[in-house]
Coordinates of C-alpha atoms and ligand atoms in Angstrom, one line a residue:
M18 CA -28.6 51.8 88.1
K19 CA -29.3 48.2 87.7
H20 CA -27.8 45.6 85.6
K21 CA -30.3 43.9 83.4
R22 CA -30.1 40.7 81.2
L23 CA -31.4 40.7 77.5
C24 CA -33.9 37.9 78.9
E25 CA -35.7 40.5 81.1
P26 CA -38.8 42.5 80.0
D27 CA -37.0 45.9 81.2
F28 CA -34.0 45.6 79.2
G29 CA -33.1 48.7 77.5
K30 CA -35.5 50.7 79.8
K31 CA -33.9 53.6 81.6
D32 CA -32.4 53.6 84.8
N33 CA -30.8 50.5 83.7
Y34 CA -27.8 49.0 82.0
T35 CA -26.3 45.9 80.6
I36 CA -23.0 44.7 79.9
I37 CA -22.6 42.6 76.5
L38 CA -19.9 40.0 75.6
P39 CA -19.0 39.7 72.2
I40 CA -17.2 37.3 70.9
D41 CA -17.2 37.3 67.3
Q42 CA -13.5 38.3 66.9
G43 CA -12.6 34.9 65.7
V44 CA -14.3 35.6 62.4
E45 CA -13.3 39.4 62.2
H46 CA -9.6 39.0 63.4
G47 CA -8.9 35.3 63.1
P48 CA -8.7 32.8 66.2
H49 CA -5.1 33.1 66.2
S50 CA -5.0 36.9 67.6
A51 CA -8.5 36.7 69.1
F52 CA -7.9 33.7 71.3
Y53 CA -4.6 31.6 71.0
A54 CA -2.0 34.7 71.0
T55 CA -3.6 36.3 74.3
D56 CA -3.2 35.8 78.2
H57 CA -6.3 33.3 77.9
P58 CA -5.3 30.6 74.9
E59 CA -8.0 28.1 76.4
M60 CA -10.5 30.3 74.8
L61 CA -9.3 28.5 71.5
D62 CA -11.2 25.6 72.6
V63 CA -14.7 26.0 71.7
D64 CA -16.2 23.9 74.5
Y65 CA -14.2 25.7 77.2
Q66 CA -15.3 29.2 75.4
V67 CA -18.9 27.6 75.5
D68 CA -18.7 26.8 79.3
Y69 CA -16.9 30.0 80.1
I70 CA -19.7 32.4 78.1
A71 CA -22.5 30.3 80.4
E72 CA -20.6 31.0 83.7
L73 CA -20.4 34.6 83.0
L74 CA -24.0 34.8 82.0
E75 CA -25.0 32.5 85.2
E76 CA -22.9 34.5 87.3
G77 CA -24.7 37.7 86.2
L78 CA -21.1 39.4 85.1
V79 CA -22.6 39.9 81.3
G80 CA -26.3 40.2 80.4
A81 CA -25.9 39.0 77.3
A82 CA -23.3 37.4 74.8
A83 CA -23.2 38.2 71.1
L84 CA -22.2 35.1 69.2
P85 CA -21.6 34.0 65.4
Q86 CA -23.6 30.9 64.6
R87 CA -21.6 28.1 65.6
T88 CA -21.0 29.4 69.0
A89 CA -24.4 30.3 69.4
N90 CA -25.9 27.1 68.4
L91 CA -23.5 25.2 70.7
L92 CA -24.2 27.3 73.6
K93 CA -27.9 27.1 72.9
F94 CA -27.6 23.4 72.8
W95 CA -25.7 22.6 76.1
Y96 CA -27.2 25.7 78.0
P97 CA -30.8 25.9 76.5
H98 CA -32.1 27.9 79.6
L99 CA -29.8 30.6 78.5
A100 CA -31.0 31.1 74.8
Q101 CA -32.9 34.3 75.6
D102 CA -29.4 35.9 76.6
I103 CA -28.1 35.0 73.3
I104 CA -27.6 37.4 70.7
M105 CA -26.7 35.8 67.2
K106 CA -24.9 37.8 64.9
L107 CA -25.7 37.5 61.4
N108 CA -23.4 39.1 59.5
H109 CA -19.3 39.4 59.9
G110 CA -16.1 41.0 58.2
N111 CA -12.9 39.9 58.0
N112 CA -9.6 41.5 58.1
L113 CA -7.8 38.9 55.9
N114 CA -7.1 41.4 52.9
D115 CA -6.9 45.2 53.5
W116 CA -7.3 45.6 49.8
L117 CA -10.9 44.7 49.5
D118 CA -13.6 47.4 50.5
P119 CA -14.8 47.1 53.7
T120 CA -18.0 44.8 53.9
Q121 CA -19.9 42.2 55.9
A122 CA -21.3 38.9 54.7
V123 CA -24.4 37.1 55.8
Y124 CA -23.7 33.9 57.4
A125 CA -27.2 33.5 59.3
T126 CA -30.6 34.1 58.7
T127 CA -33.4 35.3 61.2
A128 CA -34.9 31.9 61.1
A129 CA -31.4 30.7 62.4
A130 CA -31.4 33.0 65.5
Q131 CA -35.1 31.4 66.3
G132 CA -35.5 30.9 69.8
M133 CA -32.7 33.0 70.8
G134 CA -32.9 36.5 72.9
G135 CA -31.5 38.7 70.2
I136 CA -30.1 39.3 66.7
G137 CA -26.9 41.1 66.0
Y138 CA -26.2 43.1 62.7
T139 CA -23.5 45.3 61.5
I140 CA -23.7 48.3 59.1
Y141 CA -20.7 50.2 57.9
P142 CA -22.0 53.7 56.9
G143 CA -19.8 55.4 54.5
S144 CA -18.7 52.1 53.0
L145 CA -19.7 51.2 49.1
D146 CA -21.7 48.7 50.5
Q147 CA -23.7 50.9 52.8
D148 CA -27.0 50.8 51.1
E149 CA -27.4 46.8 50.6
M150 CA -26.1 46.7 54.4
I151 CA -28.8 49.1 55.5
N152 CA -31.6 47.5 53.2
Y153 CA -30.9 44.4 54.6
F154 CA -31.7 45.5 58.1
G155 CA -35.2 46.1 56.9
K156 CA -35.7 42.5 55.8
I157 CA -34.4 41.3 59.3
K158 CA -36.9 43.8 61.1
T159 CA -39.6 42.5 58.9
H160 CA -38.5 38.5 59.5
A161 CA -37.4 38.5 63.0
S162 CA -39.6 36.8 65.8
P163 CA -41.5 39.8 67.8
T164 CA -39.8 38.5 70.8
A165 CA -36.3 39.2 69.5
K166 CA -34.4 42.2 70.3
T167 CA -32.2 43.7 67.4
I168 CA -28.9 45.2 68.4
L169 CA -27.3 47.0 65.4
W170 CA -23.5 47.9 65.1
S171 CA -22.9 51.2 63.6
Y172 CA -19.3 51.2 62.1
P173 CA -18.4 53.9 59.9
R174 CA -15.9 52.6 57.4
G175 CA -14.3 52.8 53.9
G176 CA -14.2 56.4 53.1
E177 CA -11.5 59.3 53.5
F178 CA -12.7 59.9 57.1
N179 CA -11.6 59.2 60.4
P180 CA -14.1 56.4 61.8
I181 CA -14.1 57.3 65.3
S182 CA -14.1 60.9 65.2
F183 CA -16.7 62.8 67.2
E184 CA -18.8 63.8 64.2
T185 CA -18.5 60.6 62.4
T186 CA -19.6 58.6 65.7
M187 CA -22.6 61.0 66.0
H188 CA -23.5 60.3 62.4
A189 CA -23.4 56.6 62.7
A190 CA -25.7 57.0 65.9
Y191 CA -28.1 59.3 63.8
I192 CA -28.2 56.8 60.9
A193 CA -28.7 53.9 63.3
A194 CA -31.6 55.6 65.2
Q195 CA -33.6 55.6 61.9
L196 CA -33.6 52.2 61.4
E197 CA -35.2 51.5 64.8
P198 CA -33.3 48.5 66.3
D199 CA -33.6 47.9 70.2
V200 CA -30.1 49.0 71.0
I201 CA -27.2 50.8 68.8
K202 CA -23.6 49.9 69.2
V203 CA -20.9 52.4 68.2
K204 CA -17.5 52.7 69.1
L205 CA -16.2 55.4 71.6
P206 CA -15.3 58.3 69.6
E207 CA -11.7 59.6 70.0
Y208 CA -11.0 61.9 72.9
D209 CA -8.0 63.5 74.8
N210 CA -9.4 63.4 78.4
M211 CA -12.1 62.8 80.7
S212 CA -14.0 65.8 80.3
T213 CA -14.0 65.7 76.2
L214 CA -15.1 61.8 76.6
C215 CA -18.1 62.9 78.7
I216 CA -19.2 65.6 76.4
R217 CA -18.9 63.5 73.5
V218 CA -20.3 60.2 75.3
D219 CA -23.2 62.8 76.0
R220 CA -23.6 64.1 72.3
V221 CA -23.6 60.4 70.7
V222 CA -26.1 59.4 73.1
K223 CA -28.4 62.3 72.1
S224 CA -27.6 61.7 68.4
A225 CA -29.5 58.1 68.7
C226 CA -32.7 59.8 69.3
G227 CA -34.0 57.9 72.6
I228 CA -32.6 54.3 71.8
P229 CA -30.2 52.8 74.0
V230 CA -26.5 53.0 72.8
V231 CA -23.8 50.7 74.2
F232 CA -20.1 51.4 73.6
S233 CA -17.5 48.9 72.4
G234 CA -14.6 48.3 74.5
G235 CA -11.6 47.9 71.8
T236 CA -8.5 46.2 72.1
K237 CA -7.2 44.9 75.1
R238 CA -5.9 47.7 77.6
G239 CA -5.4 48.4 81.1
T240 CA -8.2 48.2 83.7
E241 CA -7.8 52.1 84.6
A242 CA -8.5 53.1 80.8
I243 CA -11.4 50.6 80.9
L244 CA -13.0 52.2 84.1
M245 CA -12.7 55.8 82.9
E246 CA -14.5 54.9 79.8
A247 CA -17.2 52.8 81.9
E248 CA -17.9 56.0 84.2
A249 CA -18.0 58.7 81.3
I250 CA -20.5 56.2 79.7
A251 CA -22.6 55.5 82.9
K252 CA -22.7 59.2 83.6
N253 CA -23.5 60.5 80.3
G254 CA -26.7 58.5 79.3
G255 CA -24.9 55.4 77.8
Y256 CA -26.9 52.2 78.2
G257 CA -23.9 50.0 79.0
M258 CA -20.9 48.6 77.1
I259 CA -20.2 45.8 75.0
V260 CA -16.7 44.3 75.9
G261 CA -15.2 41.4 74.4
R262 CA -11.0 41.3 74.1
N263 CA -10.6 43.2 77.4
V264 CA -12.9 40.5 79.3
F265 CA -11.8 37.4 77.4
Q266 CA -8.2 37.9 76.3
R267 CA -7.6 38.3 80.3
K268 CA -7.0 35.1 82.4
R269 CA -10.4 34.1 83.4
N270 CA -10.2 35.5 87.0
E271 CA -8.7 38.8 85.8
G272 CA -11.6 39.0 83.2
K273 CA -14.2 38.6 85.9
N274 CA -12.7 41.0 88.3
L275 CA -12.8 43.7 85.3
L276 CA -16.5 42.7 84.9
R277 CA -17.2 43.5 88.7
D278 CA -15.3 46.8 88.7
I279 CA -17.3 47.8 85.6
H280 CA -20.4 46.8 87.3
K281 CA -19.2 48.8 90.2
V282 CA -18.9 51.8 88.1
F283 CA -22.8 51.4 86.6
R284 CA -24.3 50.8 89.9
E285 CA -22.8 53.8 91.7
S286 CA -23.7 56.1 89.0
Ligands
LIG18 P1 -14.0 44.3 71.5 O1 -14.7 45.0 72.7 O2 -13.3 43.1 71.6 O3 -13.8 45.6 70.5 O4 -15.8 43.8 70.5 C1 -16.6 44.8 70.2 C2 -16.6 44.6 68.6 O5 -17.6 45.2 68.2 C3 -16.9 43.1 68.4 O6 -18.1 42.7 68.0 C4 -16.0 43.1 66.9 O7 -15.4 41.9 66.5 C5 -15.1 44.2 67.1 O8 -15.4 44.9 68.1 C6 -14.6 44.9 66.1 O9 -13.4 45.6 66.3 P2 -12.6 46.0 65.1 O10 -13.4 47.4 64.6 O11 -11.3 46.5 65.6 O12 -12.3 45.1 63.9

């Protein structure tokens, strides 16, 4: 398979794949846990962070970066030639108060993402705010520039259910597919071993009704576990991975090496 950048016309097409770098965890989990208390604390400095993202894009190690408004605008300002590889993430939650019902506030409009290649948006199916979140995505599709790709995070949250069970993840993909984004992003369903994982990835991909699915990396773990997941995704129809903490919380060269290894798995599948 061939790696595609967001800016390329055949992004999202069959027999391609992409690796997306999301760095919105500073909003979601806070800059201390996302950046400072990691093996790569330099990421707390936004100038360093922007240069690092640009380097990963320029070296072809990632095909797009999904960023909150401030970081996206800085990257676009300093590296305008990379604007079409930026996905501006419009809404965010945060984990400051576990007592609140899970929801995401809109921080940026489609107009703010003008001139960037993509728009990222999250829905929480199963939450109290699910209808509002789903309805707002309709407005995004109406107002987004026709050339901007939409990437929809579909994360079931908020009810008495396991948010990463196999059934719930299939449901998340199916709901997202009805909104017809360009790419759907879900978490990997829980699994016991490689063969269960392969079957589950295949079923989740089919639940997305033909829309490319990328799976998230999750908290930082050992290289072997990530590469096993990459192989299951690559061999069972996944369009790629969206890997954040596993990349940028490693020292810079270790993060790059992990990305090279992930590409090898996808290229050879
Ligand atoms: P990671 O690879 O770091 O998990 O990033 C993917 C992502 O979807 C981010 O966009 C988002 O901030 C994060 O996961 C949410 O993670 P969690 O569900 O653990 O809060």
